[in-house]
Amino acid sequence: MKRLATALLLVLCGIVPARAQTVADPIPIGIAVAQTSNIALFGQEQVNGAKVAEARINAAGGINGTKIALAFQDTGGDEAGAVNAFQNLINRDKVVAIIGPTLSQQAFAADPLANQAKVPVIAPSNTAKGIPQIGPFVSRVSAPMTQVAPHSLKQALRQNPGIKRVAVLYAQNDAFSASETEVFQQAVKDLGLETVTVQKFQTTDTDFTTQVTTVLGANVDLVVISGLAADSGNLVKQLRQLGYKGQIVGGNGLNSPNMFPVCGALCADTLVAQAYSPAAVEHNPVNKAFVAAFEQAYKKAPAQFSAQAYAAVQVVAEALAKVERDSGKKITSFELPQLREALNAALRTGPTLTPVGEIAILPSGEIDQKDFYVSKIVMQPDGTTGAFVLVTE
Ligand code: 1QQ
């Protein structure tokens, strides 16, 4: 007892360094997504998907008998909120890894903190160019728009071979939107189409009369939109209200059923490329089980952001199991900094079957994914509910 008190005194006085803390039991995994703000339209789906993963992993015995515990921190929709959530998870909740944040715009602000603290970050929905390049502790399970977005343009052209003139619109104050529009504009060129006007807006805009008037005057057959939540939905709505009759292609910001109430009946027929389909269950037992568990919990089919959040929790759990296997040590006997390093390395092995198909995180932190889809929004007569209906290629 006396020796212990002396040791404690020496640590408190900073004479000998404190032993690094071991990993808590249950194993804490941080979830830093937007539970409030208009980005919660996406974040809520992420929370739901992550919770289904936690329940299924723990019901199957956790990590060789040790349970995982998701630590949720709301990021809101901006950079400051993401930075704050990351700091709490790293320093207070002592998580082994962070899944988040929702937006690329937030990731470019918050991920460098985790990278510097050597805490693995797994992005569940950041699709801009340059996310894994933030640092060696940053990876993603969300396929970049460079791989996803061109599919929707090809499908638009297949459906309407007469398309020639294209209007491109994007949110200039958002990193994802600025990145996605570059991909779209390049794809327009590659497909031999002509971009006749590029219109910018802000994610906070609600009135798009100026942009829509220009688009209508430009006589285009296709409108391509890169924005976030309410902005994208209102833009689709106002294009239709003011009389645009041609095809609309939406980017990843329109990739959520939570957007349907924003544009209502006028969402109909918008094409969206997706990195997930709840219908792709025939050759994917993991997706089949996920869809069933999700439907049981939430009485609706899961959408992309839920499936990607599930996949993120799944790859962390599998990497934790790999660390135990390779080291012959229980996760809870590791010191936290060592575990975080080992986990970061173990994440970059694969492939593994997830709800979004077989994926691997490459040594660079980039995802390797094979299956992508294009869906058309079909709205119910009530004008608020609808579905993404797969369009076969
Ligand atoms: C990003 C995105 C958003 C649209 C996800 C919600 O893809 O910010 O990278």
Short mmCIF file of C-alpha atoms and ligand atoms in Angstrom, two decimals:
data_model
loop_
_atom_site.label_atom_id
_atom_site.label_comp_id
_atom_site.label_asym_id
_atom_site.label_seq_id
_atom_site.Cartn_x
_atom_site.Cartn_y
_atom_site.Cartn_z
CA MET A 1 0.00 0.00 0.00
CA LYS A 2 2.79 2.36 0.96
CA ARG A 3 4.72 1.46 -2.21
CA LEU A 4 1.62 2.10 -4.29
CA ALA A 5 1.09 5.51 -2.70
CA THR A 6 4.73 6.40 -3.36
CA ALA A 7 4.42 5.31 -6.99
CA LEU A 8 1.26 7.36 -7.39
CA LEU A 9 2.96 10.38 -5.90
CA LEU A 10 5.88 10.03 -8.32
CA VAL A 11 3.47 9.83 -11.28
CA LEU A 12 1.44 12.79 -10.06
CA CYS A 13 4.57 14.86 -9.60
CA GLY A 14 5.60 13.91 -13.14
CA ILE A 15 8.78 12.26 -11.87
CA VAL A 16 7.99 8.95 -13.62
CA PRO A 17 5.66 8.80 -16.63
CA ALA A 18 2.22 7.25 -16.10
CA ARG A 19 1.77 3.85 -17.70
CA ALA A 20 -0.36 4.26 -20.78
CA GLN A 21 -3.92 3.19 -20.22
CA THR A 22 -5.17 -0.19 -21.40
CA VAL A 23 -8.15 -0.58 -23.71
CA ALA A 24 -11.51 -0.46 -21.92
CA ASP A 25 -13.93 -3.38 -21.73
CA PRO A 26 -16.32 -3.21 -23.59
CA ILE A 27 -14.07 -1.96 -26.42
CA PRO A 28 -15.04 1.67 -27.23
CA ILE A 29 -15.40 2.58 -30.92
CA GLY A 30 -16.21 6.23 -31.70
CA ILE A 31 -19.03 7.22 -34.03
CA ALA A 32 -18.73 10.90 -34.96
CA VAL A 33 -21.58 11.72 -37.33
CA ALA A 34 -24.18 14.46 -37.76
CA GLN A 35 -27.03 13.72 -35.37
CA THR A 36 -28.26 17.32 -35.55
CA SER A 37 -28.27 20.08 -38.27
CA ASN A 38 -29.62 19.51 -41.77
CA ILE A 39 -26.83 16.97 -42.33
CA ALA A 40 -28.65 14.74 -39.81
CA LEU A 41 -30.71 13.66 -42.83
CA PHE A 42 -27.64 11.53 -43.61
CA GLY A 43 -26.30 11.13 -40.07
CA GLN A 44 -29.46 9.48 -38.76
CA GLU A 45 -29.10 6.76 -41.38
CA GLN A 46 -25.50 6.29 -40.27
CA VAL A 47 -26.48 5.96 -36.59
CA ASN A 48 -29.08 3.32 -37.51
CA GLY A 49 -26.65 1.28 -39.60
CA ALA A 50 -23.93 1.42 -36.94
CA LYS A 51 -26.35 0.30 -34.21
CA VAL A 52 -27.43 -2.73 -36.23
CA ALA A 53 -23.76 -3.67 -36.66
CA GLU A 54 -23.05 -3.29 -32.92
CA ALA A 55 -26.04 -5.45 -31.98
CA ARG A 56 -25.17 -8.19 -34.48
CA ILE A 57 -21.47 -8.27 -33.58
CA ASN A 58 -22.15 -8.44 -29.84
CA ALA A 59 -24.89 -11.06 -30.28
CA ALA A 60 -22.29 -13.18 -32.09
CA GLY A 61 -19.90 -12.93 -29.12
CA GLY A 62 -18.14 -9.63 -29.82
CA ILE A 63 -14.38 -9.90 -30.28
CA ASN A 64 -13.75 -13.46 -29.04
CA GLY A 65 -16.02 -12.84 -26.06
CA THR A 66 -15.26 -9.14 -25.44
CA LYS A 67 -18.09 -6.83 -26.44
CA ILE A 68 -17.75 -3.62 -28.42
CA ALA A 69 -19.50 -0.39 -27.33
CA LEU A 70 -20.17 2.41 -29.80
CA ALA A 71 -19.50 5.88 -28.34
CA PHE A 72 -21.67 8.39 -30.22
CA GLN A 73 -20.61 12.03 -30.52
CA ASP A 74 -22.76 14.43 -32.52
CA THR A 75 -20.70 16.47 -34.99
CA GLY A 76 -23.50 18.68 -36.23
CA GLY A 77 -23.02 19.78 -39.82
CA ASP A 78 -19.88 21.91 -39.63
CA GLU A 79 -16.12 21.63 -39.16
CA ALA A 80 -16.04 22.94 -35.57
CA GLY A 81 -18.57 20.34 -34.48
CA ALA A 82 -16.53 17.55 -36.06
CA VAL A 83 -13.30 18.74 -34.43
CA ASN A 84 -15.00 18.89 -31.04
CA ALA A 85 -16.51 15.41 -31.42
CA PHE A 86 -13.13 13.96 -32.46
CA GLN A 87 -11.39 15.55 -29.47
CA ASN A 88 -13.95 14.13 -27.04
CA LEU A 89 -13.70 10.65 -28.52
CA ILE A 90 -9.89 10.64 -28.56
CA ASN A 91 -9.18 12.17 -25.16
CA ARG A 92 -12.24 11.56 -23.02
CA ASP A 93 -13.83 8.35 -24.39
CA LYS A 94 -10.44 6.84 -25.29
CA VAL A 95 -11.83 5.09 -28.33
CA VAL A 96 -9.77 2.59 -30.34
CA ALA A 97 -10.91 4.14 -33.65
CA ILE A 98 -13.28 6.77 -35.00
CA ILE A 99 -15.93 6.15 -37.65
CA GLY A 100 -16.86 9.52 -39.17
CA PRO A 101 -17.38 12.33 -39.87
CA THR A 102 -20.37 12.56 -42.24
CA LEU A 103 -19.04 15.18 -44.67
CA SER A 104 -15.73 15.42 -46.53
CA GLN A 105 -15.80 19.11 -45.63
CA GLN A 106 -15.69 18.07 -41.95
CA ALA A 107 -13.09 15.33 -42.57
CA PHE A 108 -10.53 17.77 -43.96
CA ALA A 109 -10.80 19.71 -40.67
CA ALA A 110 -11.10 16.88 -38.10
CA ASP A 111 -9.14 13.93 -39.54
CA PRO A 112 -5.72 15.63 -39.17
CA LEU A 113 -6.27 15.69 -35.37
CA ALA A 114 -6.88 11.95 -35.21
CA ASN A 115 -4.02 11.32 -37.60
CA GLN A 116 -1.67 13.27 -35.38
CA ALA A 117 -2.93 11.44 -32.28
CA LYS A 118 -2.43 8.14 -34.16
CA VAL A 119 -6.09 7.18 -33.88
CA PRO A 120 -7.48 5.26 -36.88
CA VAL A 121 -10.29 7.03 -38.76
CA ILE A 122 -12.64 5.07 -41.01
CA ALA A 123 -14.72 7.39 -43.17
CA PRO A 124 -18.22 5.96 -43.71
CA SER A 125 -19.44 8.57 -46.22
CA ASN A 126 -16.56 10.83 -47.34
CA THR A 127 -16.36 10.57 -51.11
CA ALA A 128 -14.25 13.59 -52.13
CA LYS A 129 -10.86 13.18 -53.72
CA GLY A 130 -7.98 13.24 -51.23
CA ILE A 131 -9.55 11.77 -48.07
CA PRO A 132 -7.08 8.85 -47.51
CA GLN A 133 -4.24 11.23 -48.37
CA ILE A 134 -4.97 13.23 -45.20
CA GLY A 135 -2.63 10.82 -43.44
CA PRO A 136 -1.66 7.20 -42.70
CA PHE A 137 -4.36 6.81 -40.03
CA VAL A 138 -7.20 7.77 -42.39
CA SER A 139 -9.09 5.23 -44.49
CA ARG A 140 -12.57 4.92 -45.94
CA VAL A 141 -15.29 2.39 -46.76
CA SER A 142 -17.16 4.94 -48.91
CA ALA A 143 -16.13 4.64 -52.54
CA PRO A 144 -14.88 7.95 -53.98
CA MET A 145 -17.09 9.75 -56.48
CA THR A 146 -14.38 9.26 -59.11
CA GLN A 147 -15.55 5.62 -59.16
CA VAL A 148 -19.28 6.08 -58.52
CA ALA A 149 -20.56 9.26 -60.20
CA PRO A 150 -19.85 8.47 -63.89
CA HIS A 151 -22.25 5.49 -63.75
CA SER A 152 -25.29 7.76 -63.46
CA LEU A 153 -24.29 9.84 -66.49
CA LYS A 154 -23.77 6.72 -68.60
CA GLN A 155 -27.20 5.49 -67.54
CA ALA A 156 -28.82 8.85 -68.39
CA LEU A 157 -27.34 8.62 -71.87
CA ARG A 158 -28.49 5.02 -72.26
CA GLN A 159 -32.02 6.07 -71.40
CA ASN A 160 -31.94 9.23 -73.53
CA PRO A 161 -29.42 8.76 -76.35
CA GLY A 162 -30.38 12.21 -77.67
CA ILE A 163 -28.76 14.04 -74.73
CA LYS A 164 -26.20 16.58 -75.95
CA ARG A 165 -26.33 19.74 -73.85
CA VAL A 166 -25.63 19.60 -70.14
CA ALA A 167 -25.99 22.08 -67.26
CA VAL A 168 -23.82 21.44 -64.23
CA LEU A 169 -24.61 22.91 -60.80
CA TYR A 170 -22.62 22.62 -57.60
CA ALA A 171 -22.26 23.93 -54.05
CA GLN A 172 -19.06 25.94 -54.11
CA ASN A 173 -18.65 26.07 -50.30
CA ASP A 174 -18.49 22.29 -49.86
CA ALA A 175 -15.44 20.10 -50.49
CA PHE A 176 -17.41 17.04 -51.57
CA SER A 177 -19.59 19.02 -54.02
CA ALA A 178 -16.58 20.77 -55.56
CA SER A 179 -14.83 17.42 -55.95
CA GLU A 180 -17.86 15.58 -57.33
CA THR A 181 -18.61 18.26 -59.94
CA GLU A 182 -15.08 17.88 -61.32
CA VAL A 183 -15.75 14.17 -61.79
CA PHE A 184 -19.10 14.88 -63.45
CA GLN A 185 -17.64 17.53 -65.73
CA GLN A 186 -14.85 15.21 -66.84
CA ALA A 187 -17.36 12.39 -67.45
CA VAL A 188 -19.55 14.74 -69.52
CA LYS A 189 -16.52 15.43 -71.71
CA ASP A 190 -15.51 11.76 -71.93
CA LEU A 191 -19.02 10.83 -73.08
CA GLY A 192 -18.85 13.41 -75.89
CA LEU A 193 -21.45 15.72 -74.35
CA GLU A 194 -21.18 19.47 -73.94
CA THR A 195 -21.32 21.39 -70.66
CA VAL A 196 -23.11 24.57 -71.73
CA THR A 197 -23.38 26.19 -68.31
CA VAL A 198 -21.83 25.72 -64.88
CA GLN A 199 -23.85 27.29 -62.05
CA LYS A 200 -22.66 27.68 -58.48
CA PHE A 201 -24.62 27.93 -55.25
CA GLN A 202 -24.10 27.72 -51.46
CA THR A 203 -25.23 24.77 -49.33
CA THR A 204 -27.18 27.30 -47.24
CA ASP A 205 -29.13 28.67 -50.24
CA THR A 206 -32.87 28.12 -50.40
CA ASP A 207 -33.78 30.18 -53.47
CA PHE A 208 -32.34 28.95 -56.76
CA THR A 209 -34.32 31.17 -59.15
CA THR A 210 -31.17 32.72 -60.67
CA GLN A 211 -29.53 29.37 -61.40
CA VAL A 212 -32.75 27.75 -62.66
CA THR A 213 -33.52 30.69 -64.95
CA THR A 214 -30.07 30.40 -66.52
CA VAL A 215 -30.47 26.63 -66.94
CA LEU A 216 -33.88 27.07 -68.60
CA GLY A 217 -32.41 29.68 -70.96
CA ALA A 218 -29.55 27.37 -71.92
CA ASN A 219 -31.84 24.80 -73.50
CA VAL A 220 -30.22 21.70 -71.97
CA ASP A 221 -31.28 18.03 -72.01
CA LEU A 222 -29.52 17.07 -68.79
CA VAL A 223 -28.96 18.78 -65.43
CA VAL A 224 -26.29 17.41 -63.07
CA ILE A 225 -26.36 18.47 -59.40
CA SER A 226 -23.61 18.26 -56.76
CA GLY A 227 -24.77 19.57 -53.40
CA LEU A 228 -25.60 18.42 -49.90
CA ALA A 229 -29.00 17.93 -48.28
CA ALA A 230 -31.74 20.57 -48.46
CA ASP A 231 -29.91 22.54 -51.18
CA SER A 232 -29.90 19.60 -53.62
CA GLY A 233 -33.52 18.74 -52.87
CA ASN A 234 -34.74 22.31 -53.25
CA LEU A 235 -32.82 22.72 -56.47
CA VAL A 236 -34.52 19.66 -57.99
CA LYS A 237 -37.88 20.97 -56.78
CA GLN A 238 -37.41 24.48 -58.17
CA LEU A 239 -36.10 23.20 -61.52
CA ARG A 240 -39.35 21.24 -61.97
CA GLN A 241 -41.57 23.99 -60.56
CA LEU A 242 -40.16 26.50 -63.04
CA GLY A 243 -40.68 24.13 -65.93
CA TYR A 244 -37.56 22.05 -66.57
CA LYS A 245 -38.65 18.83 -68.28
CA GLY A 246 -35.35 17.07 -69.08
CA GLN A 247 -33.32 14.46 -67.22
CA ILE A 248 -31.77 15.22 -63.81
CA VAL A 249 -28.77 13.38 -62.40
CA GLY A 250 -28.18 13.85 -58.67
CA GLY A 251 -24.92 13.26 -56.84
CA ASN A 252 -24.28 11.58 -53.51
CA GLY A 253 -26.11 14.40 -51.69
CA LEU A 254 -29.37 13.11 -53.21
CA ASN A 255 -28.56 9.56 -52.20
CA SER A 256 -30.92 9.25 -49.25
CA PRO A 257 -34.64 8.52 -48.83
CA ASN A 258 -34.56 11.29 -46.22
CA MET A 259 -34.31 13.67 -49.18
CA PHE A 260 -37.67 12.59 -50.57
CA PRO A 261 -39.75 14.93 -48.38
CA VAL A 262 -37.53 17.86 -49.52
CA CYS A 263 -38.36 17.67 -53.24
CA GLY A 264 -41.55 15.65 -52.71
CA ALA A 265 -43.30 14.37 -55.82
CA LEU A 266 -40.86 16.45 -57.89
CA CYS A 267 -37.95 14.16 -56.89
CA ALA A 268 -39.39 11.63 -59.34
CA ASP A 269 -37.18 10.28 -62.15
CA THR A 270 -33.94 11.75 -60.78
CA LEU A 271 -31.07 9.31 -61.43
CA VAL A 272 -28.52 8.65 -58.68
CA ALA A 273 -25.42 6.43 -58.72
CA GLN A 274 -25.05 4.38 -55.55
CA ALA A 275 -22.43 2.29 -53.79
CA TYR A 276 -25.09 0.07 -52.22
CA SER A 277 -28.32 -1.70 -53.02
CA PRO A 278 -30.61 -3.42 -50.47
CA ALA A 279 -31.72 -5.59 -53.41
CA ALA A 280 -28.25 -7.10 -53.93
CA VAL A 281 -28.76 -10.05 -51.60
CA GLU A 282 -28.65 -13.07 -53.89
CA HIS A 283 -24.88 -13.50 -53.80
CA ASN A 284 -24.34 -11.62 -50.58
CA PRO A 285 -25.46 -13.36 -47.35
CA VAL A 286 -23.97 -10.52 -45.26
CA ASN A 287 -26.23 -8.00 -46.99
CA LYS A 288 -29.18 -10.36 -46.72
CA ALA A 289 -28.74 -10.63 -42.93
CA PHE A 290 -28.14 -6.87 -42.64
CA VAL A 291 -31.29 -5.98 -44.60
CA ALA A 292 -33.37 -8.37 -42.46
CA ALA A 293 -31.98 -7.02 -39.17
CA PHE A 294 -32.36 -3.40 -40.31
CA GLU A 295 -35.94 -3.92 -41.48
CA GLN A 296 -36.80 -5.55 -38.19
CA ALA A 297 -35.35 -2.64 -36.22
CA TYR A 298 -36.55 0.30 -38.33
CA LYS A 299 -39.47 -1.05 -40.43
CA LYS A 300 -37.86 0.11 -43.67
CA ALA A 301 -35.14 -0.99 -46.05
CA PRO A 302 -31.63 0.32 -45.38
CA ALA A 303 -30.10 2.87 -47.76
CA GLN A 304 -26.48 3.55 -48.68
CA PHE A 305 -25.40 5.62 -45.67
CA SER A 306 -26.72 2.95 -43.28
CA ALA A 307 -24.99 0.15 -45.17
CA GLN A 308 -21.68 2.01 -45.28
CA ALA A 309 -21.83 2.75 -41.54
CA TYR A 310 -22.52 -0.94 -40.89
CA ALA A 311 -19.55 -1.86 -43.11
CA ALA A 312 -17.31 0.55 -41.16
CA VAL A 313 -18.18 -1.03 -37.79
CA GLN A 314 -17.79 -4.47 -39.33
CA VAL A 315 -14.28 -3.82 -40.69
CA VAL A 316 -13.17 -2.39 -37.33
CA ALA A 317 -14.51 -5.48 -35.50
CA GLU A 318 -12.81 -7.83 -37.96
CA ALA A 319 -9.53 -5.92 -37.65
CA LEU A 320 -9.74 -6.13 -33.83
CA ALA A 321 -10.20 -9.91 -34.11
CA LYS A 322 -7.19 -10.05 -36.43
CA VAL A 323 -5.08 -8.13 -33.91
CA GLU A 324 -6.00 -10.71 -31.24
CA ARG A 325 -5.23 -13.61 -33.58
CA ASP A 326 -1.89 -12.24 -34.73
CA SER A 327 -0.69 -11.13 -31.29
CA GLY A 328 -2.13 -13.95 -29.19
CA LYS A 329 -3.19 -11.23 -26.71
CA LYS A 330 -6.64 -10.02 -25.63
CA ILE A 331 -7.52 -6.55 -26.96
CA THR A 332 -8.19 -5.37 -23.39
CA SER A 333 -4.62 -6.24 -22.35
CA PHE A 334 -3.15 -3.81 -24.92
CA GLU A 335 -2.07 -0.31 -24.05
CA LEU A 336 -4.29 2.07 -26.00
CA PRO A 337 -1.59 3.63 -28.26
CA GLN A 338 -0.23 0.20 -29.25
CA LEU A 339 -3.70 -1.11 -29.99
CA ARG A 340 -4.56 1.92 -32.14
CA GLU A 341 -1.40 1.37 -34.23
CA ALA A 342 -1.98 -2.38 -34.58
CA LEU A 343 -5.63 -1.81 -35.46
CA ASN A 344 -4.72 0.74 -38.14
CA ALA A 345 -2.43 -1.82 -39.78
CA ALA A 346 -4.97 -4.66 -39.44
CA LEU A 347 -7.66 -2.53 -41.11
CA ARG A 348 -5.59 -2.49 -44.28
CA THR A 349 -6.04 -6.16 -44.99
CA GLY A 350 -8.88 -7.83 -46.74
CA PRO A 351 -10.96 -8.41 -48.69
CA THR A 352 -14.08 -8.92 -46.65
CA LEU A 353 -17.74 -9.36 -47.55
CA THR A 354 -19.90 -6.50 -46.25
CA PRO A 355 -23.41 -5.23 -47.08
CA VAL A 356 -21.85 -3.07 -49.83
CA GLY A 357 -20.24 -6.15 -51.38
CA GLU A 358 -16.71 -7.43 -51.14
CA ILE A 359 -14.37 -4.62 -50.17
CA ALA A 360 -10.78 -4.16 -49.09
CA ILE A 361 -9.01 -1.18 -47.57
CA LEU A 362 -5.80 -0.77 -49.55
CA PRO A 363 -2.48 0.10 -47.82
CA SER A 364 -3.10 3.70 -48.93
CA GLY A 365 -6.37 3.77 -46.93
CA GLU A 366 -8.44 3.91 -50.14
CA ILE A 367 -11.31 1.45 -50.56
CA ASP A 368 -11.33 -1.21 -53.26
CA GLN A 369 -14.97 -1.84 -54.18
CA LYS A 370 -16.44 -3.56 -57.21
CA ASP A 371 -20.22 -3.23 -57.19
CA PHE A 372 -21.99 0.03 -58.03
CA TYR A 373 -25.59 0.73 -58.96
CA VAL A 374 -27.77 3.37 -60.59
CA SER A 375 -31.27 3.99 -59.28
CA LYS A 376 -34.17 6.16 -60.30
CA ILE A 377 -36.27 7.90 -57.67
CA VAL A 378 -39.87 6.71 -57.82
CA MET A 379 -42.32 8.65 -55.64
CA GLN A 380 -45.56 7.36 -54.14
CA PRO A 381 -48.80 9.27 -54.77
CA ASP A 382 -48.55 10.78 -51.24
CA GLY A 383 -45.62 12.80 -52.59
CA THR A 384 -43.38 12.30 -49.54
CA THR A 385 -42.42 8.64 -49.56
CA GLY A 386 -40.67 6.93 -52.39
CA ALA A 387 -37.92 4.52 -53.33
CA PHE A 388 -34.69 4.19 -55.22
CA VAL A 389 -35.55 1.72 -57.96
CA LEU A 390 -32.60 -0.02 -59.59
CA VAL A 391 -32.13 0.76 -63.25
CA THR A 392 -30.42 -2.16 -64.94
CA GLU A 393 -27.35 -1.33 -66.98
C1 1QQ B 1 -19.15 13.78 -48.73
C2 1QQ B 1 -20.38 13.12 -49.21
C3 1QQ B 1 -21.67 13.55 -48.63
C4 1QQ B 1 -22.71 13.83 -49.64
C5 1QQ B 1 -22.09 12.45 -47.72
C6 1QQ B 1 -23.23 12.74 -46.84
O1 1QQ B 1 -20.31 12.22 -50.02
O2 1QQ B 1 -19.21 14.79 -48.01
O3 1QQ B 1 -18.08 13.29 -49.07
#
